[in-house]
């Protein structure tokens, strides 16, 4: 079976490794603030895993590398961001370099096999490997390969850290995309006024149908955002089954067409070919 190790999986791998090494030197985890920046397109299972398993901070930013890059720089001393499409990098702020200098002075003279000393050498090498300016596919690949080697993991172990929620993307053509606006991170529509209320009702209905309300797992969700290049609205939905994701996306498309000046015939229900 085909498995896509996407930007969400890279962010989980890298952020968990960095935090593990930092805690070897600073068990309380208070010296350096680490976190991950995602966009609304990040799979809900990855966000839940980062919060509950990695126990790191997660910030949702507007779609686009320039927005997630700025958020990583603003919110964290070590900020990890990888969009779902794989674009991303790691940013190291001044507090990280101060931390490394302090740890180096404290650990000087300790045996090289001391776990904190090993962690220090690993962390000190990271900024030299990662391209902090724009991200770089080759350096990111080497970073991932190094982490997998150090942990003794194969690709299957990495892929099975969590299971992605099935998702669906679509678009609806509209007469004027400017009638739709969203909040700062594009997770909710702010205009037309009735749109987000209707979308939330659809999400609640799907959660009830899938019996996921209150179980602590990822919840069905959807969001819409105006296209930046054409008079169309992008639709994203995810649920605990592909059928549920298709259904939720179809409902969101119908709502956009109805409330936002859709062009042409109403959208047809979406059906994913499960054999693909």
PDB file of C-alpha atoms in Angstrom:
ATOM      1  CA  UNK A   1       0.000   0.000   0.000  1.00  0.00           C
ATOM      2  CA  UNK A   2       1.271   3.461  -0.929  1.00  0.00           C
ATOM      3  CA  UNK A   3       2.153   5.781   1.987  1.00  0.00           C
ATOM      4  CA  UNK A   4       2.899   9.467   1.528  1.00  0.00           C
ATOM      5  CA  UNK A   5       5.401  10.773   4.081  1.00  0.00           C
ATOM      6  CA  UNK A   6       4.316  14.381   3.775  1.00  0.00           C
ATOM      7  CA  UNK A   7       5.193  17.633   5.496  1.00  0.00           C
ATOM      8  CA  UNK A   8       3.067  16.758   8.531  1.00  0.00           C
ATOM      9  CA  UNK A   9       5.053  13.571   9.059  1.00  0.00           C
ATOM     10  CA  UNK A  10       8.331  15.473   8.630  1.00  0.00           C
ATOM     11  CA  UNK A  11       7.258  18.094  11.178  1.00  0.00           C
ATOM     12  CA  UNK A  12       6.353  15.385  13.705  1.00  0.00           C
ATOM     13  CA  UNK A  13       9.666  13.572  13.205  1.00  0.00           C
ATOM     14  CA  UNK A  14      11.848  16.681  13.415  1.00  0.00           C
ATOM     15  CA  UNK A  15      10.054  18.377  16.304  1.00  0.00           C
ATOM     16  CA  UNK A  16       9.959  15.210  18.409  1.00  0.00           C
ATOM     17  CA  UNK A  17      13.686  14.644  17.831  1.00  0.00           C
ATOM     18  CA  UNK A  18      14.643  18.218  18.752  1.00  0.00           C
ATOM     19  CA  UNK A  19      12.537  18.179  21.901  1.00  0.00           C
ATOM     20  CA  UNK A  20      13.920  14.813  22.945  1.00  0.00           C
ATOM     21  CA  UNK A  21      17.492  16.085  22.628  1.00  0.00           C
ATOM     22  CA  UNK A  22      16.703  19.343  24.413  1.00  0.00           C
ATOM     23  CA  UNK A  23      15.168  17.482  27.348  1.00  0.00           C
ATOM     24  CA  UNK A  24      18.364  15.475  27.769  1.00  0.00           C
ATOM     25  CA  UNK A  25      20.050  18.756  28.660  1.00  0.00           C
ATOM     26  CA  UNK A  26      17.090  20.631  30.139  1.00  0.00           C
ATOM     27  CA  UNK A  27      14.686  18.047  31.662  1.00  0.00           C
ATOM     28  CA  UNK A  28      12.208  20.736  32.706  1.00  0.00           C
ATOM     29  CA  UNK A  29      11.945  21.993  29.138  1.00  0.00           C
ATOM     30  CA  UNK A  30      11.837  25.643  30.189  1.00  0.00           C
ATOM     31  CA  UNK A  31      15.020  27.081  28.706  1.00  0.00           C
ATOM     32  CA  UNK A  32      13.981  27.036  25.054  1.00  0.00           C
ATOM     33  CA  UNK A  33      10.463  27.381  23.676  1.00  0.00           C
ATOM     34  CA  UNK A  34       9.857  24.891  20.882  1.00  0.00           C
ATOM     35  CA  UNK A  35       6.850  24.544  18.649  1.00  0.00           C
ATOM     36  CA  UNK A  36       5.407  23.672  15.282  1.00  0.00           C
ATOM     37  CA  UNK A  37       3.601  25.961  12.873  1.00  0.00           C
ATOM     38  CA  UNK A  38       0.982  24.343  10.669  1.00  0.00           C
ATOM     39  CA  UNK A  39      -1.647  25.607   8.243  1.00  0.00           C
ATOM     40  CA  UNK A  40      -5.316  24.730   8.101  1.00  0.00           C
ATOM     41  CA  UNK A  41      -4.398  22.050   5.540  1.00  0.00           C
ATOM     42  CA  UNK A  42      -2.405  20.062   8.112  1.00  0.00           C
ATOM     43  CA  UNK A  43      -4.057  16.744   8.843  1.00  0.00           C
ATOM     44  CA  UNK A  44      -5.957  16.751  12.135  1.00  0.00           C
ATOM     45  CA  UNK A  45      -4.269  13.542  13.267  1.00  0.00           C
ATOM     46  CA  UNK A  46      -0.849  15.184  13.007  1.00  0.00           C
ATOM     47  CA  UNK A  47      -1.967  18.171  15.081  1.00  0.00           C
ATOM     48  CA  UNK A  48      -3.396  15.893  17.765  1.00  0.00           C
ATOM     49  CA  UNK A  49      -0.205  13.781  17.804  1.00  0.00           C
ATOM     50  CA  UNK A  50       1.985  16.865  18.180  1.00  0.00           C
ATOM     51  CA  UNK A  51      -0.073  18.112  21.111  1.00  0.00           C
ATOM     52  CA  UNK A  52      -0.659  14.814  22.917  1.00  0.00           C
ATOM     53  CA  UNK A  53       2.364  12.617  22.093  1.00  0.00           C
ATOM     54  CA  UNK A  54       5.162  15.058  21.292  1.00  0.00           C
ATOM     55  CA  UNK A  55       3.684  17.520  23.801  1.00  0.00           C
ATOM     56  CA  UNK A  56       4.750  20.555  21.843  1.00  0.00           C
ATOM     57  CA  UNK A  57       3.149  23.890  21.088  1.00  0.00           C
ATOM     58  CA  UNK A  58       1.204  24.171  17.826  1.00  0.00           C
ATOM     59  CA  UNK A  59       0.300  27.412  16.055  1.00  0.00           C
ATOM     60  CA  UNK A  60      -1.931  27.574  12.977  1.00  0.00           C
ATOM     61  CA  UNK A  61      -0.914  30.208  10.417  1.00  0.00           C
ATOM     62  CA  UNK A  62      -2.289  31.418   7.113  1.00  0.00           C
ATOM     63  CA  UNK A  63      -1.484  29.233   4.111  1.00  0.00           C
ATOM     64  CA  UNK A  64       1.826  30.113   2.453  1.00  0.00           C
ATOM     65  CA  UNK A  65       5.491  29.690   3.369  1.00  0.00           C
ATOM     66  CA  UNK A  66       5.961  33.402   4.071  1.00  0.00           C
ATOM     67  CA  UNK A  67       3.203  33.276   6.707  1.00  0.00           C
ATOM     68  CA  UNK A  68       4.311  30.087   8.467  1.00  0.00           C
ATOM     69  CA  UNK A  69       7.942  31.261   8.373  1.00  0.00           C
ATOM     70  CA  UNK A  70       6.998  34.518  10.078  1.00  0.00           C
ATOM     71  CA  UNK A  71       4.896  32.690  12.678  1.00  0.00           C
ATOM     72  CA  UNK A  72       7.733  30.274  13.502  1.00  0.00           C
ATOM     73  CA  UNK A  73      10.110  33.202  13.952  1.00  0.00           C
ATOM     74  CA  UNK A  74       7.630  35.159  16.094  1.00  0.00           C
ATOM     75  CA  UNK A  75       6.321  32.435  18.416  1.00  0.00           C
ATOM     76  CA  UNK A  76       9.248  30.102  19.103  1.00  0.00           C
ATOM     77  CA  UNK A  77      12.946  29.901  19.961  1.00  0.00           C
ATOM     78  CA  UNK A  78      13.036  26.733  17.850  1.00  0.00           C
ATOM     79  CA  UNK A  79      10.242  26.814  15.316  1.00  0.00           C
ATOM     80  CA  UNK A  80       9.518  23.877  13.026  1.00  0.00           C
ATOM     81  CA  UNK A  81       7.280  24.306  10.006  1.00  0.00           C
ATOM     82  CA  UNK A  82       6.525  22.036   7.108  1.00  0.00           C
ATOM     83  CA  UNK A  83       3.447  22.640   5.041  1.00  0.00           C
ATOM     84  CA  UNK A  84       1.510  19.528   4.093  1.00  0.00           C
ATOM     85  CA  UNK A  85       3.143  19.694   0.647  1.00  0.00           C
ATOM     86  CA  UNK A  86       6.601  19.359   2.264  1.00  0.00           C
ATOM     87  CA  UNK A  87       7.805  22.964   1.994  1.00  0.00           C
ATOM     88  CA  UNK A  88       9.478  23.957   5.246  1.00  0.00           C
ATOM     89  CA  UNK A  89      12.468  24.171   7.549  1.00  0.00           C
ATOM     90  CA  UNK A  90      13.525  24.790  11.158  1.00  0.00           C
ATOM     91  CA  UNK A  91      14.289  28.228  12.583  1.00  0.00           C
ATOM     92  CA  UNK A  92      16.686  28.722  15.500  1.00  0.00           C
ATOM     93  CA  UNK A  93      16.406  31.943  17.507  1.00  0.00           C
ATOM     94  CA  UNK A  94      18.930  33.717  19.776  1.00  0.00           C
ATOM     95  CA  UNK A  95      17.773  31.858  22.897  1.00  0.00           C
ATOM     96  CA  UNK A  96      18.671  28.548  21.258  1.00  0.00           C
ATOM     97  CA  UNK A  97      22.261  29.670  20.626  1.00  0.00           C
ATOM     98  CA  UNK A  98      22.509  31.052  24.175  1.00  0.00           C
ATOM     99  CA  UNK A  99      21.247  27.710  25.465  1.00  0.00           C
ATOM    100  CA  UNK A 100      23.877  25.827  23.470  1.00  0.00           C
ATOM    101  CA  UNK A 101      26.654  28.111  24.751  1.00  0.00           C
ATOM    102  CA  UNK A 102      25.538  27.700  28.365  1.00  0.00           C
ATOM    103  CA  UNK A 103      25.211  23.917  28.007  1.00  0.00           C
ATOM    104  CA  UNK A 104      28.647  23.719  26.396  1.00  0.00           C
ATOM    105  CA  UNK A 105      30.236  25.515  29.338  1.00  0.00           C
ATOM    106  CA  UNK A 106      28.379  23.347  31.851  1.00  0.00           C
ATOM    107  CA  UNK A 107      29.132  20.029  30.155  1.00  0.00           C
ATOM    108  CA  UNK A 108      32.748  20.736  29.257  1.00  0.00           C
ATOM    109  CA  UNK A 109      34.929  17.977  30.689  1.00  0.00           C
ATOM    110  CA  UNK A 110      32.106  15.434  30.956  1.00  0.00           C
ATOM    111  CA  UNK A 111      32.531  12.101  29.118  1.00  0.00           C
ATOM    112  CA  UNK A 112      31.607  12.161  25.433  1.00  0.00           C
ATOM    113  CA  UNK A 113      29.227   9.237  25.934  1.00  0.00           C
ATOM    114  CA  UNK A 114      27.271  11.223  28.527  1.00  0.00           C
ATOM    115  CA  UNK A 115      23.727  11.486  27.109  1.00  0.00           C
ATOM    116  CA  UNK A 116      23.526  15.235  27.663  1.00  0.00           C
ATOM    117  CA  UNK A 117      26.873  15.670  25.912  1.00  0.00           C
ATOM    118  CA  UNK A 118      25.638  13.607  22.964  1.00  0.00           C
ATOM    119  CA  UNK A 119      22.487  15.733  22.785  1.00  0.00           C
ATOM    120  CA  UNK A 120      24.563  18.911  22.839  1.00  0.00           C
ATOM    121  CA  UNK A 121      26.670  17.782  19.876  1.00  0.00           C
ATOM    122  CA  UNK A 122      23.562  16.795  17.916  1.00  0.00           C
ATOM    123  CA  UNK A 123      21.776  20.074  18.586  1.00  0.00           C
ATOM    124  CA  UNK A 124      24.860  22.130  17.804  1.00  0.00           C
ATOM    125  CA  UNK A 125      25.086  20.489  14.370  1.00  0.00           C
ATOM    126  CA  UNK A 126      21.470  21.152  13.397  1.00  0.00           C
ATOM    127  CA  UNK A 127      21.753  24.818  12.294  1.00  0.00           C
ATOM    128  CA  UNK A 128      24.615  23.868   9.985  1.00  0.00           C
ATOM    129  CA  UNK A 129      22.484  21.217   8.297  1.00  0.00           C
ATOM    130  CA  UNK A 130      19.169  23.067   8.028  1.00  0.00           C
ATOM    131  CA  UNK A 131      18.660  25.893   5.526  1.00  0.00           C
ATOM    132  CA  UNK A 132      16.884  28.433   7.712  1.00  0.00           C
ATOM    133  CA  UNK A 133      16.355  31.026   4.980  1.00  0.00           C
ATOM    134  CA  UNK A 134      13.990  29.263   2.620  1.00  0.00           C
ATOM    135  CA  UNK A 135      14.156  25.559   3.365  1.00  0.00           C
ATOM    136  CA  UNK A 136      15.934  23.145   1.065  1.00  0.00           C
ATOM    137  CA  UNK A 137      14.726  19.739  -0.097  1.00  0.00           C
ATOM    138  CA  UNK A 138      18.186  18.156  -0.025  1.00  0.00           C
ATOM    139  CA  UNK A 139      19.102  19.375   3.454  1.00  0.00           C
ATOM    140  CA  UNK A 140      15.632  18.407   4.718  1.00  0.00           C
ATOM    141  CA  UNK A 141      16.123  14.924   3.277  1.00  0.00           C
ATOM    142  CA  UNK A 142      19.511  14.596   4.987  1.00  0.00           C
ATOM    143  CA  UNK A 143      17.991  15.804   8.272  1.00  0.00           C
ATOM    144  CA  UNK A 144      15.214  13.215   8.061  1.00  0.00           C
ATOM    145  CA  UNK A 145      17.706  10.472   7.137  1.00  0.00           C
ATOM    146  CA  UNK A 146      19.966  11.396  10.063  1.00  0.00           C
ATOM    147  CA  UNK A 147      17.089  11.310  12.561  1.00  0.00           C
ATOM    148  CA  UNK A 148      15.832   7.961  11.283  1.00  0.00           C
ATOM    149  CA  UNK A 149      19.385   6.557  11.526  1.00  0.00           C
ATOM    150  CA  UNK A 150      19.928   7.860  15.060  1.00  0.00           C
ATOM    151  CA  UNK A 151      16.608   6.407  16.194  1.00  0.00           C
ATOM    152  CA  UNK A 152      17.086   3.123  14.355  1.00  0.00           C
ATOM    153  CA  UNK A 153      13.786   3.551  12.528  1.00  0.00           C
ATOM    154  CA  UNK A 154      12.770   2.422   9.083  1.00  0.00           C
ATOM    155  CA  UNK A 155      10.198   4.216   6.920  1.00  0.00           C
ATOM    156  CA  UNK A 156       7.367   1.986   8.152  1.00  0.00           C
ATOM    157  CA  UNK A 157       8.020   2.895  11.777  1.00  0.00           C
ATOM    158  CA  UNK A 158       7.955   6.574  10.873  1.00  0.00           C
ATOM    159  CA  UNK A 159       4.823   6.240   8.746  1.00  0.00           C
ATOM    160  CA  UNK A 160       2.962   4.406  11.511  1.00  0.00           C
ATOM    161  CA  UNK A 161       3.424   7.076  14.192  1.00  0.00           C
ATOM    162  CA  UNK A 162      -0.174   8.067  13.523  1.00  0.00           C
ATOM    163  CA  UNK A 163      -2.848   7.414  10.889  1.00  0.00           C
ATOM    164  CA  UNK A 164      -3.944  10.337   8.738  1.00  0.00           C
ATOM    165  CA  UNK A 165      -7.608  11.224   8.700  1.00  0.00           C
ATOM    166  CA  UNK A 166      -9.118  10.720   5.232  1.00  0.00           C
ATOM    167  CA  UNK A 167      -9.540  14.066   3.508  1.00  0.00           C
ATOM    168  CA  UNK A 168     -10.972  15.679   0.406  1.00  0.00           C
ATOM    169  CA  UNK A 169     -10.118  18.875  -1.456  1.00  0.00           C
ATOM    170  CA  UNK A 170     -12.332  20.577  -4.017  1.00  0.00           C
ATOM    171  CA  UNK A 171     -13.213  23.977  -5.403  1.00  0.00           C
ATOM    172  CA  UNK A 172     -16.383  25.854  -6.280  1.00  0.00           C
ATOM    173  CA  UNK A 173     -16.516  28.523  -8.966  1.00  0.00           C
ATOM    174  CA  UNK A 174     -18.140  31.772  -7.836  1.00  0.00           C
ATOM    175  CA  UNK A 175     -18.964  35.063  -9.518  1.00  0.00           C
ATOM    176  CA  UNK A 176     -16.789  37.085  -7.128  1.00  0.00           C
ATOM    177  CA  UNK A 177     -14.359  35.492  -4.681  1.00  0.00           C
ATOM    178  CA  UNK A 178     -14.059  38.719  -2.661  1.00  0.00           C
ATOM    179  CA  UNK A 179     -17.484  38.124  -1.069  1.00  0.00           C
ATOM    180  CA  UNK A 180     -15.761  35.460   1.060  1.00  0.00           C
ATOM    181  CA  UNK A 181     -13.359  36.362   3.852  1.00  0.00           C
ATOM    182  CA  UNK A 182     -11.778  34.301   6.613  1.00  0.00           C
ATOM    183  CA  UNK A 183     -10.094  34.753   9.967  1.00  0.00           C
ATOM    184  CA  UNK A 184      -6.328  35.267  10.176  1.00  0.00           C
ATOM    185  CA  UNK A 185      -5.387  31.594   9.869  1.00  0.00           C
ATOM    186  CA  UNK A 186      -8.170  30.654   7.422  1.00  0.00           C
ATOM    187  CA  UNK A 187      -9.736  28.067   9.713  1.00  0.00           C
ATOM    188  CA  UNK A 188     -13.112  29.848   9.765  1.00  0.00           C
ATOM    189  CA  UNK A 189     -15.115  32.001   7.368  1.00  0.00           C
ATOM    190  CA  UNK A 190     -16.098  35.468   8.581  1.00  0.00           C
ATOM    191  CA  UNK A 191     -18.208  36.430   5.565  1.00  0.00           C
ATOM    192  CA  UNK A 192     -20.877  35.825   4.402  1.00  0.00           C
ATOM    193  CA  UNK A 193     -22.153  35.776   7.971  1.00  0.00           C
ATOM    194  CA  UNK A 194     -24.298  32.655   7.533  1.00  0.00           C
ATOM    195  CA  UNK A 195     -21.533  30.543   5.988  1.00  0.00           C
ATOM    196  CA  UNK A 196     -19.488  29.551   9.049  1.00  0.00           C
ATOM    197  CA  UNK A 197     -22.616  28.780  11.067  1.00  0.00           C
ATOM    198  CA  UNK A 198     -23.778  26.442   8.313  1.00  0.00           C
ATOM    199  CA  UNK A 199     -20.331  24.836   8.011  1.00  0.00           C
ATOM    200  CA  UNK A 200     -20.180  24.272  11.778  1.00  0.00           C
ATOM    201  CA  UNK A 201     -23.592  22.605  11.695  1.00  0.00           C
ATOM    202  CA  UNK A 202     -22.326  20.272   8.965  1.00  0.00           C
ATOM    203  CA  UNK A 203     -19.230  19.435  11.027  1.00  0.00           C
ATOM    204  CA  UNK A 204     -21.320  18.780  14.152  1.00  0.00           C
ATOM    205  CA  UNK A 205     -23.666  16.542  12.185  1.00  0.00           C
ATOM    206  CA  UNK A 206     -20.740  14.526  10.810  1.00  0.00           C
ATOM    207  CA  UNK A 207     -19.211  14.190  14.294  1.00  0.00           C
ATOM    208  CA  UNK A 208     -22.540  12.883  15.561  1.00  0.00           C
ATOM    209  CA  UNK A 209     -22.859  10.512  12.601  1.00  0.00           C
ATOM    210  CA  UNK A 210     -19.348   9.150  13.171  1.00  0.00           C
ATOM    211  CA  UNK A 211     -19.880   9.127  16.936  1.00  0.00           C
ATOM    212  CA  UNK A 212     -16.650  11.048  17.546  1.00  0.00           C
ATOM    213  CA  UNK A 213     -18.036  13.816  19.757  1.00  0.00           C
ATOM    214  CA  UNK A 214     -16.239  13.812  23.116  1.00  0.00           C
ATOM    215  CA  UNK A 215     -13.988  10.796  22.428  1.00  0.00           C
ATOM    216  CA  UNK A 216     -10.719  12.784  22.479  1.00  0.00           C
ATOM    217  CA  UNK A 217      -9.772  11.820  18.934  1.00  0.00           C
ATOM    218  CA  UNK A 218      -9.579  14.031  15.859  1.00  0.00           C
ATOM    219  CA  UNK A 219     -12.914  15.522  14.863  1.00  0.00           C
ATOM    220  CA  UNK A 220     -14.415  15.942  11.409  1.00  0.00           C
ATOM    221  CA  UNK A 221     -13.738  19.437  10.122  1.00  0.00           C
ATOM    222  CA  UNK A 222     -13.920  21.543   7.022  1.00  0.00           C
ATOM    223  CA  UNK A 223     -12.938  25.027   5.963  1.00  0.00           C
ATOM    224  CA  UNK A 224     -13.234  27.188   2.880  1.00  0.00           C
ATOM    225  CA  UNK A 225     -10.995  29.956   1.576  1.00  0.00           C
ATOM    226  CA  UNK A 226     -11.086  32.171  -1.514  1.00  0.00           C
ATOM    227  CA  UNK A 227      -8.610  31.283  -4.243  1.00  0.00           C
ATOM    228  CA  UNK A 228      -5.745  33.682  -4.709  1.00  0.00           C
ATOM    229  CA  UNK A 229      -5.684  33.221  -8.468  1.00  0.00           C
ATOM    230  CA  UNK A 230      -9.249  32.771  -9.752  1.00  0.00           C
ATOM    231  CA  UNK A 231     -12.891  33.389  -8.875  1.00  0.00           C
ATOM    232  CA  UNK A 232     -13.247  30.170  -6.960  1.00  0.00           C
ATOM    233  CA  UNK A 233     -13.417  28.952  -3.383  1.00  0.00           C
ATOM    234  CA  UNK A 234     -11.135  26.172  -2.111  1.00  0.00           C
ATOM    235  CA  UNK A 235     -12.807  23.542   0.050  1.00  0.00           C
ATOM    236  CA  UNK A 236     -11.068  21.155   2.441  1.00  0.00           C
ATOM    237  CA  UNK A 237     -12.731  18.490   4.576  1.00  0.00           C
ATOM    238  CA  UNK A 238     -11.582  15.579   6.671  1.00  0.00           C
ATOM    239  CA  UNK A 239     -13.375  12.925   8.685  1.00  0.00           C
ATOM    240  CA  UNK A 240     -12.764   9.499  10.154  1.00  0.00           C
ATOM    241  CA  UNK A 241     -13.715   7.753   6.920  1.00  0.00           C
ATOM    242  CA  UNK A 242     -13.263   8.660   3.263  1.00  0.00           C
ATOM    243  CA  UNK A 243     -17.018   8.484   2.803  1.00  0.00           C
ATOM    244  CA  UNK A 244     -17.430  10.989   5.638  1.00  0.00           C
ATOM    245  CA  UNK A 245     -14.799  13.321   4.202  1.00  0.00           C
ATOM    246  CA  UNK A 246     -16.446  13.173   0.772  1.00  0.00           C
ATOM    247  CA  UNK A 247     -19.845  13.857   2.305  1.00  0.00           C
ATOM    248  CA  UNK A 248     -18.612  16.785   4.384  1.00  0.00           C
ATOM    249  CA  UNK A 249     -16.778  18.315   1.423  1.00  0.00           C
ATOM    250  CA  UNK A 250     -19.877  17.913  -0.723  1.00  0.00           C
ATOM    251  CA  UNK A 251     -21.989  19.669   1.889  1.00  0.00           C
ATOM    252  CA  UNK A 252     -19.455  22.498   2.149  1.00  0.00           C
ATOM    253  CA  UNK A 253     -19.446  22.901  -1.632  1.00  0.00           C
ATOM    254  CA  UNK A 254     -23.244  23.126  -1.702  1.00  0.00           C
ATOM    255  CA  UNK A 255     -23.182  25.769   1.038  1.00  0.00           C
ATOM    256  CA  UNK A 256     -20.569  27.836  -0.801  1.00  0.00           C
ATOM    257  CA  UNK A 257     -22.532  27.606  -4.042  1.00  0.00           C
ATOM    258  CA  UNK A 258     -25.746  28.644  -2.284  1.00  0.00           C
ATOM    259  CA  UNK A 259     -24.437  31.392  -0.005  1.00  0.00           C
ATOM    260  CA  UNK A 260     -21.502  32.798  -1.983  1.00  0.00           C
ATOM    261  CA  UNK A 261     -22.820  33.266  -5.502  1.00  0.00           C
ATOM    262  CA  UNK A 262     -21.885  29.979  -7.111  1.00  0.00           C
ATOM    263  CA  UNK A 263     -21.638  29.861 -10.898  1.00  0.00           C
ATOM    264  CA  UNK A 264     -23.413  27.229 -12.963  1.00  0.00           C
ATOM    265  CA  UNK A 265     -25.198  24.128 -11.720  1.00  0.00           C
ATOM    266  CA  UNK A 266     -24.962  23.110  -8.037  1.00  0.00           C
ATOM    267  CA  UNK A 267     -21.974  20.839  -7.307  1.00  0.00           C
ATOM    268  CA  UNK A 268     -22.476  17.099  -7.561  1.00  0.00           C
ATOM    269  CA  UNK A 269     -21.723  14.859  -4.555  1.00  0.00           C
ATOM    270  CA  UNK A 270     -18.086  13.804  -4.352  1.00  0.00           C
ATOM    271  CA  UNK A 271     -17.124  10.130  -4.414  1.00  0.00           C
ATOM    272  CA  UNK A 272     -13.539   8.933  -3.946  1.00  0.00           C
ATOM    273  CA  UNK A 273     -12.512   5.783  -5.796  1.00  0.00           C
ATOM    274  CA  UNK A 274     -11.224   3.632  -2.921  1.00  0.00           C
ATOM    275  CA  UNK A 275      -9.217   1.458  -5.346  1.00  0.00           C
ATOM    276  CA  UNK A 276      -6.828   4.346  -6.139  1.00  0.00           C
TER     277      UNK A 276
END
